[in-house]
Amino acid sequence: MYKRLIAGGLALVLSSGCFFTLTQAEEGMWLPDTVNTLPLAKMRAKGLTLKPEDIYNPNGPSLKDAIVIIDGGTGEFISPEGLLLTNHHVAFDGIASLSTPEKDYVAHGFVAKNRSEELPTPGYTVQVLDIMKDVTAEVLAGVTPEMTAEEREKKVAENRKKIIDAQTQPNRQAQVVEMNSGLQFYLYVYDVFPDVRMVYAPPKDIGYYGGDPDNFEWPRHCGDFTFFRVYANKDNRPAAYAKDNVPYRPKKYLTISLAGYKEGDFTMVMGYPGRTNRYREASSVETNERLQIPLLIDFFTGQIAALEEAARADRKTALALASQIFGLSNSLKAYQGAQRTLRRVQFLERRRKEEAALAQFIASTPENQAKYGDVIPKLTKLNEEQRPFVPTDFLLPRIPGFVSQVAGVASLAVARALDAEKPASERNPQLEAQVSRAKAAIPNLFRDRNASLEQQRLVALFELADKQPAGYRVAFLDRQFEGKTGEARAAAQRELARHIIESPYYSTPGRLQVLFELSAAQLRALDDPGINFLLALAPESDAARKRTERFNTEVTPLRARYIAALAASRGNQSFYPDANRTLRFTYGEVKGYTPKDGATYRYYTTLFGVVEKDRGVEPFAAPQAVIDLYRRKDHGRYFEPRFGDVPVNFLSTNDIIGGNSGSPILNGRGEIIGVVFDGNFEGLGNDFLYDYDSQRTISVDIRYVLFLTEKMAGADYLFKEMTFAPASGAATRR
């Protein structure tokens, strides 16, 4: 999970394995206020010693107060002085933004030797959960069965806004999040801390050891961690960066265990997983498996190729593009793995059988038929009607804004001018705010602009459109290149991309700003090929957005009823809602696995493997300091007798997804034993289903984190503020 997935809003379908059986032993990303409904006796037999209120307590400190959102991942407080632990890949954007060719923190790492050297990290905030509350009754107040989908959506939106407005304050963010397509709604209120400072980031050859070849693979030998510190004002409240800010004092921080683990030991993870849709209908599964996932694989492949070509120019460009390449590469491999898993388990066929059984349940009584009889047919019809537009609705809104911020701003100027020609009642009320933000950003768009790369990325989108089969063509782009095929079309695509990106109206901030002062007629009179393309594209993109909005409006209440039917078929047994970037709890055990016939993987790796993989060149270039520590057998207190070495990474059966990156993995006493950073390739498709036999969470052992922090970075002064579990033999602070 090296970077968050960026599929641009295309929701993937996901599944819980079987509609009509209980969830498997380890399955589920559970809401923390439902922990008391889980099989606690079984969990205690495995090693859980905590009470449910130790994990989640709305009225006092509990583990949930130590777990936060940071950037696209999760983090955890490990000291009373705001020290925060997360993944190197979660911190990577910050590390790259602080780096220069002279001070390359990506390559060499960064360590602050004292508080004054801790670096403010632009763009990073930490969200600390304060309130979590079921507000379903308030959100659905005034909603009636007689309402149309549009009327229901409008009323729900009004109610949600009232709840959010009542909670929102400076540096305090409120969200009302729907669960199970609107069967439930929860209020989440976060304190948002903008003063986040980097403390220690290992070099890339530790934090991303193994690079893309090892990504999602096992065995792993990656030190994927970084320390930050969160600062607050003197009242312990969020505040913008200031020299007199002080370390934040969290309600709860984690105790560290150096005692280790063995196979079968209980584990639990708390974090903020991204998005799953494990209860989707078969027709949606078909759209995703046969159309959307192949489209996304081709999309990421083309964009990565363009970025990698540009990155070869020089070190500065490579640094600037590194984060994007990592993110896209991670997403590509994730979808490739998902595609492999779905084919291997014949997922679509399985889902169709499950849905046939659900249809039989619905037809079994007049009451069920009255409540749910039209749900599956209507969902099937909606998905079949939307399917031919999937490539169009994915690509058109991304041209050209996805590949060029400058052209994206120009497209807003065009949209504004065209909107002004409409009757007042039909105009987009959100457009002016978007335009205002875009105009304010114009001066910064030209600083590091790479027009050649923008052209290459736009050509990649044109090429992707041309790959679509009959019945799924992007008609707008086919008209642009009408009558051209093969090399003739390829040449026309390159020429159009050049005209768009090299438009003289994109050459300076001033000329770009002027576009916002022109009417649609004046823009047409410019007769600029790039502007003409945007003028033709705007209504097509608008139609794509409206088509998607209509689909979502119609499908959401149907999916809520579908899930209600599913719940009824299970005797209204509780089951976890899909992940949606809210706090979740998952439990499992330390366990290896069998990836294929004739092979078995053990549950841990060691420092020996780091040295064994070393080739002296990226992505297997272990720092000499680490090699020297291994050869001297300078293990310190981090030696594990059972392994005969310093532990590096380990496996567990916890059910996770993107967004869990940086989550703490805890033992049964709630002590941190590692940091989650990845899943295994054989388990990809875990957005779609949970597989106890194949799916594994990969974590970096906390002992490897501290081994590197002490022995390589010399930052063991940080240990003075940490609390170690007595069983570890380390000094304990209170």
CSV table of N, CA, C and O in Angstrom, one decimal, residues 449-532:
chain,number,residue,atom,x,y,z
A,449,ARG,N,6.6,24.0,-13.9
A,449,ARG,CA,5.8,23.4,-14.9
A,449,ARG,C,6.6,22.7,-15.9
A,449,ARG,O,7.7,23.1,-16.3
A,450,ASN,N,6.1,21.5,-16.3
A,450,ASN,CA,6.8,20.7,-17.3
A,450,ASN,C,5.9,20.4,-18.4
A,450,ASN,O,5.1,19.4,-18.4
A,451,ALA,N,5.9,21.3,-19.4
A,451,ALA,CA,4.9,21.2,-20.5
A,451,ALA,C,5.1,19.9,-21.3
A,451,ALA,O,4.1,19.3,-21.8
A,452,SER,N,6.3,19.5,-21.5
A,452,SER,CA,6.6,18.3,-22.3
A,452,SER,C,5.9,17.1,-21.6
A,452,SER,O,5.3,16.2,-22.2
A,453,LEU,N,6.0,17.0,-20.2
A,453,LEU,CA,5.4,15.9,-19.5
A,453,LEU,C,3.9,16.0,-19.6
A,453,LEU,O,3.2,14.9,-19.8
A,454,GLU,N,3.3,17.2,-19.6
A,454,GLU,CA,1.9,17.3,-19.7
A,454,GLU,C,1.4,16.8,-21.0
A,454,GLU,O,0.4,16.1,-21.1
A,455,GLN,N,2.1,17.1,-22.1
A,455,GLN,CA,1.8,16.5,-23.4
A,455,GLN,C,1.8,15.0,-23.4
A,455,GLN,O,0.9,14.4,-23.9
A,456,GLN,N,2.8,14.4,-22.8
A,456,GLN,CA,2.9,13.0,-22.8
A,456,GLN,C,1.8,12.3,-22.0
A,456,GLN,O,1.2,11.3,-22.5
A,457,ARG,N,1.4,12.9,-20.9
A,457,ARG,CA,0.3,12.4,-20.1
A,457,ARG,C,-1.0,12.5,-20.8
A,457,ARG,O,-1.9,11.6,-20.7
A,458,LEU,N,-1.2,13.6,-21.6
A,458,LEU,CA,-2.4,13.8,-22.3
A,458,LEU,C,-2.5,12.8,-23.5
A,458,LEU,O,-3.6,12.2,-23.7
A,459,VAL,N,-1.4,12.6,-24.1
A,459,VAL,CA,-1.4,11.6,-25.2
A,459,VAL,C,-1.7,10.2,-24.7
A,459,VAL,O,-2.5,9.4,-25.3
A,460,ALA,N,-1.2,9.9,-23.5
A,460,ALA,CA,-1.5,8.6,-22.9
A,460,ALA,C,-3.0,8.4,-22.6
A,460,ALA,O,-3.6,7.3,-22.8
A,461,LEU,N,-3.7,9.5,-22.3
A,461,LEU,CA,-5.2,9.4,-22.1
A,461,LEU,C,-5.9,9.2,-23.5
A,461,LEU,O,-6.8,8.5,-23.6
A,462,PHE,N,-5.4,9.9,-24.5
A,462,PHE,CA,-6.0,9.7,-25.9
A,462,PHE,C,-5.8,8.3,-26.3
A,462,PHE,O,-6.7,7.7,-26.9
A,463,GLU,N,-4.6,7.8,-26.1
A,463,GLU,CA,-4.3,6.4,-26.5
A,463,GLU,C,-5.2,5.4,-25.7
A,463,GLU,O,-5.6,4.4,-26.3
A,464,LEU,N,-5.4,5.7,-24.4
A,464,LEU,CA,-6.3,4.8,-23.7
A,464,LEU,C,-7.7,4.8,-24.2
A,464,LEU,O,-8.4,3.7,-24.3
A,465,ALA,N,-8.2,6.0,-24.6
A,465,ALA,CA,-9.5,6.0,-25.2
A,465,ALA,C,-9.6,5.2,-26.5
A,465,ALA,O,-10.6,4.5,-26.8
A,466,ASP,N,-8.5,5.2,-27.3
A,466,ASP,CA,-8.5,4.5,-28.6
A,466,ASP,C,-8.5,3.0,-28.4
A,466,ASP,O,-8.8,2.3,-29.3
A,467,LYS,N,-8.1,2.5,-27.2
A,467,LYS,CA,-8.0,1.1,-26.9
A,467,LYS,C,-9.4,0.5,-26.6
A,467,LYS,O,-9.5,-0.7,-26.5
A,468,GLN,N,-10.4,1.3,-26.3
A,468,GLN,CA,-11.7,0.8,-25.9
A,468,GLN,C,-12.4,0.0,-27.0
A,468,GLN,O,-12.4,0.5,-28.1
A,469,PRO,N,-13.0,-1.1,-26.6
A,469,PRO,CA,-13.7,-1.9,-27.7
A,469,PRO,C,-15.0,-1.3,-28.2
A,469,PRO,O,-15.5,-0.3,-27.6
A,470,ALA,N,-15.5,-1.8,-29.2
A,470,ALA,CA,-16.8,-1.4,-29.8
A,470,ALA,C,-17.9,-1.5,-28.7
A,470,ALA,O,-17.9,-2.5,-28.0
A,471,GLY,N,-18.7,-0.5,-28.7
A,471,GLY,CA,-19.8,-0.5,-27.7
A,471,GLY,C,-19.4,0.3,-26.4
A,471,GLY,O,-20.2,0.7,-25.6
A,472,TYR,N,-18.1,0.6,-26.3
A,472,TYR,CA,-17.6,1.3,-25.1
A,472,TYR,C,-16.7,2.5,-25.5
A,472,TYR,O,-15.9,3.0,-24.8
A,473,ARG,N,-16.8,2.9,-26.8
A,473,ARG,CA,-15.9,4.0,-27.3
A,473,ARG,C,-16.2,5.3,-26.7
A,473,ARG,O,-17.3,5.6,-26.2
A,474,VAL,N,-15.2,6.2,-26.7
A,474,VAL,CA,-15.4,7.6,-26.2
A,474,VAL,C,-15.7,8.4,-27.4
A,474,VAL,O,-14.8,8.8,-28.2
A,475,ALA,N,-17.0,8.6,-27.7
A,475,ALA,CA,-17.5,9.2,-28.9
A,475,ALA,C,-16.9,10.6,-29.2
A,475,ALA,O,-16.5,10.9,-30.3
A,476,PHE,N,-16.8,11.4,-28.1
A,476,PHE,CA,-16.2,12.7,-28.3
A,476,PHE,C,-14.8,12.7,-28.9
A,476,PHE,O,-14.5,13.4,-29.8
A,477,LEU,N,-14.0,11.8,-28.4
A,477,LEU,CA,-12.6,11.8,-28.9
A,477,LEU,C,-12.6,11.1,-30.3
A,477,LEU,O,-11.7,11.5,-31.1
A,478,ASP,N,-13.4,10.1,-30.6
A,478,ASP,CA,-13.5,9.6,-31.9
A,478,ASP,C,-13.8,10.6,-32.9
A,478,ASP,O,-13.3,10.6,-34.1
A,479,ARG,N,-14.7,11.6,-32.6
A,479,ARG,CA,-15.0,12.7,-33.5
A,479,ARG,C,-13.8,13.6,-33.7
A,479,ARG,O,-13.6,14.1,-34.8
A,480,GLN,N,-13.0,13.8,-32.7
A,480,GLN,CA,-11.8,14.6,-32.9
A,480,GLN,C,-10.8,14.1,-33.9
A,480,GLN,O,-10.1,14.8,-34.6
A,481,PHE,N,-10.8,12.7,-33.9
A,481,PHE,CA,-9.8,12.1,-34.8
A,481,PHE,C,-10.5,11.2,-35.9
A,481,PHE,O,-10.0,10.2,-36.3
A,482,GLU,N,-11.7,11.7,-36.3
A,482,GLU,CA,-12.5,11.0,-37.2
A,482,GLU,C,-11.8,10.6,-38.5
A,482,GLU,O,-11.1,11.5,-39.1
A,483,GLY,N,-11.9,9.4,-38.9
A,483,GLY,CA,-11.3,8.9,-40.2
A,483,GLY,C,-9.9,8.5,-40.1
A,483,GLY,O,-9.3,8.1,-41.1
A,484,LYS,N,-9.3,8.7,-38.9
A,484,LYS,CA,-7.8,8.3,-38.7
A,484,LYS,C,-7.7,7.1,-37.9
A,484,LYS,O,-8.3,6.9,-36.8
A,485,THR,N,-6.8,6.2,-38.3
A,485,THR,CA,-6.5,5.0,-37.5
A,485,THR,C,-5.0,4.8,-37.5
A,485,THR,O,-4.3,5.5,-38.3
A,486,GLY,N,-4.5,3.9,-36.7
A,486,GLY,CA,-3.1,3.6,-36.7
A,486,GLY,C,-2.2,4.7,-36.4
A,486,GLY,O,-2.5,5.6,-35.6
A,487,GLU,N,-1.1,4.8,-37.2
A,487,GLU,CA,-0.2,5.9,-37.0
A,487,GLU,C,-0.7,7.3,-37.3
A,487,GLU,O,-0.3,8.3,-36.7
A,488,ALA,N,-1.7,7.3,-38.3
A,488,ALA,CA,-2.3,8.6,-38.6
A,488,ALA,C,-3.1,9.2,-37.3
A,488,ALA,O,-3.0,10.4,-37.0
A,489,ARG,N,-3.8,8.3,-36.7
A,489,ARG,CA,-4.5,8.8,-35.4
A,489,ARG,C,-3.5,9.1,-34.4
A,489,ARG,O,-3.6,10.1,-33.7
A,490,ALA,N,-2.4,8.3,-34.2
A,490,ALA,CA,-1.4,8.5,-33.2
A,490,ALA,C,-0.8,9.9,-33.4
A,490,ALA,O,-0.5,10.7,-32.5
A,491,ALA,N,-0.5,10.2,-34.7
A,491,ALA,CA,0.1,11.5,-35.0
A,491,ALA,C,-0.8,12.7,-34.7
A,491,ALA,O,-0.5,13.7,-34.1
A,492,ALA,N,-2.1,12.5,-35.0
A,492,ALA,CA,-3.1,13.5,-34.7
A,492,ALA,C,-3.3,13.7,-33.2
A,492,ALA,O,-3.5,14.8,-32.7
A,493,GLN,N,-3.2,12.6,-32.4
A,493,GLN,CA,-3.3,12.7,-31.0
A,493,GLN,C,-2.1,13.5,-30.4
A,493,GLN,O,-2.3,14.4,-29.5
A,494,ARG,N,-0.9,13.3,-30.9
A,494,ARG,CA,0.2,14.0,-30.4
A,494,ARG,C,0.1,15.5,-30.8
A,494,ARG,O,0.4,16.4,-30.0
A,495,GLU,N,-0.4,15.8,-32.0
A,495,GLU,CA,-0.6,17.2,-32.4
A,495,GLU,C,-1.6,17.9,-31.6
A,495,GLU,O,-1.4,19.1,-31.2
A,496,LEU,N,-2.7,17.3,-31.3
A,496,LEU,CA,-3.8,17.9,-30.5
A,496,LEU,C,-3.3,18.2,-29.1
A,496,LEU,O,-3.5,19.2,-28.6
A,497,ALA,N,-2.6,17.2,-28.5
A,497,ALA,CA,-2.0,17.4,-27.2
A,497,ALA,C,-1.1,18.6,-27.2
A,497,ALA,O,-1.0,19.4,-26.2
A,498,ARG,N,-0.2,18.7,-28.2
A,498,ARG,CA,0.7,19.8,-28.3
A,498,ARG,C,-0.1,21.2,-28.4
A,498,ARG,O,0.2,22.1,-27.7
A,499,HIS,N,-1.1,21.2,-29.2
A,499,HIS,CA,-1.9,22.4,-29.3
A,499,HIS,C,-2.6,22.8,-28.0
A,499,HIS,O,-2.6,24.0,-27.7
A,500,ILE,N,-3.0,21.8,-27.3
A,500,ILE,CA,-3.7,22.1,-26.0
A,500,ILE,C,-2.7,22.6,-25.0
A,500,ILE,O,-2.9,23.7,-24.4
A,501,ILE,N,-1.6,21.9,-24.8
A,501,ILE,CA,-0.6,22.2,-23.8
A,501,ILE,C,0.2,23.5,-24.1
A,501,ILE,O,0.6,24.3,-23.2
A,502,GLU,N,0.5,23.7,-25.4
A,502,GLU,CA,1.3,24.8,-25.8
A,502,GLU,C,0.5,26.0,-26.2
A,502,GLU,O,1.0,27.0,-26.8
A,503,SER,N,-0.8,26.1,-25.9
A,503,SER,CA,-1.6,27.2,-26.2
A,503,SER,C,-0.9,28.5,-25.7
A,503,SER,O,-0.4,28.5,-24.5
A,504,PRO,N,-0.8,29.5,-26.5
A,504,PRO,CA,-0.2,30.8,-26.0
A,504,PRO,C,-0.9,31.4,-24.8
A,504,PRO,O,-0.3,32.2,-24.1
A,505,TYR,N,-2.2,31.0,-24.6
A,505,TYR,CA,-2.9,31.5,-23.5
A,505,TYR,C,-2.6,30.8,-22.2
A,505,TYR,O,-3.1,31.2,-21.1
A,506,TYR,N,-1.7,29.8,-22.2
A,506,TYR,CA,-1.2,29.2,-21.0
A,506,TYR,C,0.2,29.5,-20.7
A,506,TYR,O,0.9,28.9,-19.9
A,507,SER,N,0.8,30.5,-21.5
A,507,SER,CA,2.2,30.7,-21.4
A,507,SER,C,2.7,31.5,-20.2
A,507,SER,O,3.8,31.4,-19.7
A,508,THR,N,1.8,32.4,-19.6
A,508,THR,CA,2.2,33.2,-18.5
A,508,THR,C,1.0,33.3,-17.5
A,508,THR,O,-0.2,33.1,-18.0
A,509,PRO,N,1.2,33.6,-16.3
A,509,PRO,CA,0.1,33.8,-15.4
A,509,PRO,C,-0.9,34.9,-15.8
A,509,PRO,O,-2.1,34.7,-15.7
A,510,GLY,N,-0.4,35.9,-16.4
A,510,GLY,CA,-1.2,37.0,-16.9
A,510,GLY,C,-2.2,36.6,-18.0
A,510,GLY,O,-3.4,36.9,-18.0
A,511,ARG,N,-1.6,35.9,-19.0
A,511,ARG,CA,-2.5,35.5,-20.1
A,511,ARG,C,-3.5,34.4,-19.7
A,511,ARG,O,-4.6,34.4,-20.2
A,512,LEU,N,-3.1,33.6,-18.7
A,512,LEU,CA,-4.1,32.6,-18.2
A,512,LEU,C,-5.2,33.3,-17.4
A,512,LEU,O,-6.4,33.0,-17.6
A,513,GLN,N,-4.8,34.4,-16.6
A,513,GLN,CA,-5.8,35.1,-15.9
A,513,GLN,C,-6.8,35.8,-16.8
A,513,GLN,O,-8.0,35.9,-16.4
A,514,VAL,N,-6.4,36.3,-17.9
A,514,VAL,CA,-7.3,37.0,-18.8
A,514,VAL,C,-8.4,36.2,-19.3
A,514,VAL,O,-9.5,36.7,-19.6
A,515,LEU,N,-8.2,34.9,-19.4
A,515,LEU,CA,-9.3,34.0,-19.9
A,515,LEU,C,-10.6,34.1,-19.1
A,515,LEU,O,-11.7,33.9,-19.6
A,516,PHE,N,-10.4,34.4,-17.8
A,516,PHE,CA,-11.6,34.5,-16.9
A,516,PHE,C,-12.4,35.8,-17.1
A,516,PHE,O,-13.5,35.9,-16.6
A,517,GLU,N,-11.8,36.7,-17.9
A,517,GLU,CA,-12.5,37.9,-18.2
A,517,GLU,C,-13.3,37.9,-19.5
A,517,GLU,O,-13.9,38.9,-19.9
A,518,LEU,N,-13.2,36.8,-20.3
A,518,LEU,CA,-13.7,36.7,-21.6
A,518,LEU,C,-15.1,35.9,-21.5
A,518,LEU,O,-15.2,35.0,-20.8
A,519,SER,N,-16.0,36.4,-22.4
A,519,SER,CA,-17.2,35.6,-22.6
A,519,SER,C,-17.0,34.4,-23.5
A,519,SER,O,-15.9,34.3,-24.1
A,520,ALA,N,-18.0,33.6,-23.6
A,520,ALA,CA,-17.9,32.4,-24.4
A,520,ALA,C,-17.7,32.8,-25.9
A,520,ALA,O,-16.9,32.2,-26.6
A,521,ALA,N,-18.4,33.9,-26.3
A,521,ALA,CA,-18.2,34.3,-27.7
A,521,ALA,C,-16.8,34.8,-27.9
A,521,ALA,O,-16.2,34.6,-29.0
A,522,GLN,N,-16.2,35.5,-26.9
A,522,GLN,CA,-14.9,36.0,-27.1
A,522,GLN,C,-13.9,34.9,-27.1
A,522,GLN,O,-12.9,34.9,-27.8
A,523,LEU,N,-14.1,33.9,-26.3
A,523,LEU,CA,-13.2,32.7,-26.3
A,523,LEU,C,-13.3,32.0,-27.6
A,523,LEU,O,-12.2,31.6,-28.1
A,524,ARG,N,-14.5,31.9,-28.2
A,524,ARG,CA,-14.6,31.3,-29.5
A,524,ARG,C,-13.8,32.1,-30.6
A,524,ARG,O,-13.2,31.6,-31.5
A,525,ALA,N,-13.9,33.4,-30.4
A,525,ALA,CA,-13.3,34.3,-31.4
A,525,ALA,C,-11.7,34.2,-31.4
A,525,ALA,O,-11.1,34.6,-32.4
A,526,LEU,N,-11.2,33.7,-30.3
A,526,LEU,CA,-9.7,33.5,-30.2
A,526,LEU,C,-9.3,32.5,-31.3
A,526,LEU,O,-8.1,32.6,-31.8
A,527,ASP,N,-10.1,31.6,-31.6
A,527,ASP,CA,-9.8,30.5,-32.6
A,527,ASP,C,-8.5,29.8,-32.3
A,527,ASP,O,-7.7,29.6,-33.2
A,528,ASP,N,-8.3,29.6,-31.0
A,528,ASP,CA,-7.1,28.9,-30.6
A,528,ASP,C,-7.4,27.4,-30.5
A,528,ASP,O,-8.4,27.0,-29.9
A,529,PRO,N,-6.6,26.5,-31.1
A,529,PRO,CA,-7.0,25.1,-31.1
A,529,PRO,C,-7.1,24.5,-29.7
A,529,PRO,O,-8.0,23.7,-29.5
A,530,GLY,N,-6.3,24.9,-28.8
A,530,GLY,CA,-6.4,24.4,-27.4
A,530,GLY,C,-7.7,24.9,-26.8
A,530,GLY,O,-8.4,24.1,-26.1
A,531,ILE,N,-8.0,26.2,-26.9
A,531,ILE,CA,-9.3,26.7,-26.3
A,531,ILE,C,-10.5,26.1,-27.0
A,531,ILE,O,-11.5,25.8,-26.4
A,532,ASN,N,-10.4,25.9,-28.3
A,532,ASN,CA,-11.5,25.3,-29.1
A,532,ASN,C,-11.8,23.9,-28.6
A,532,ASN,O,-13.0,23.5,-28.4
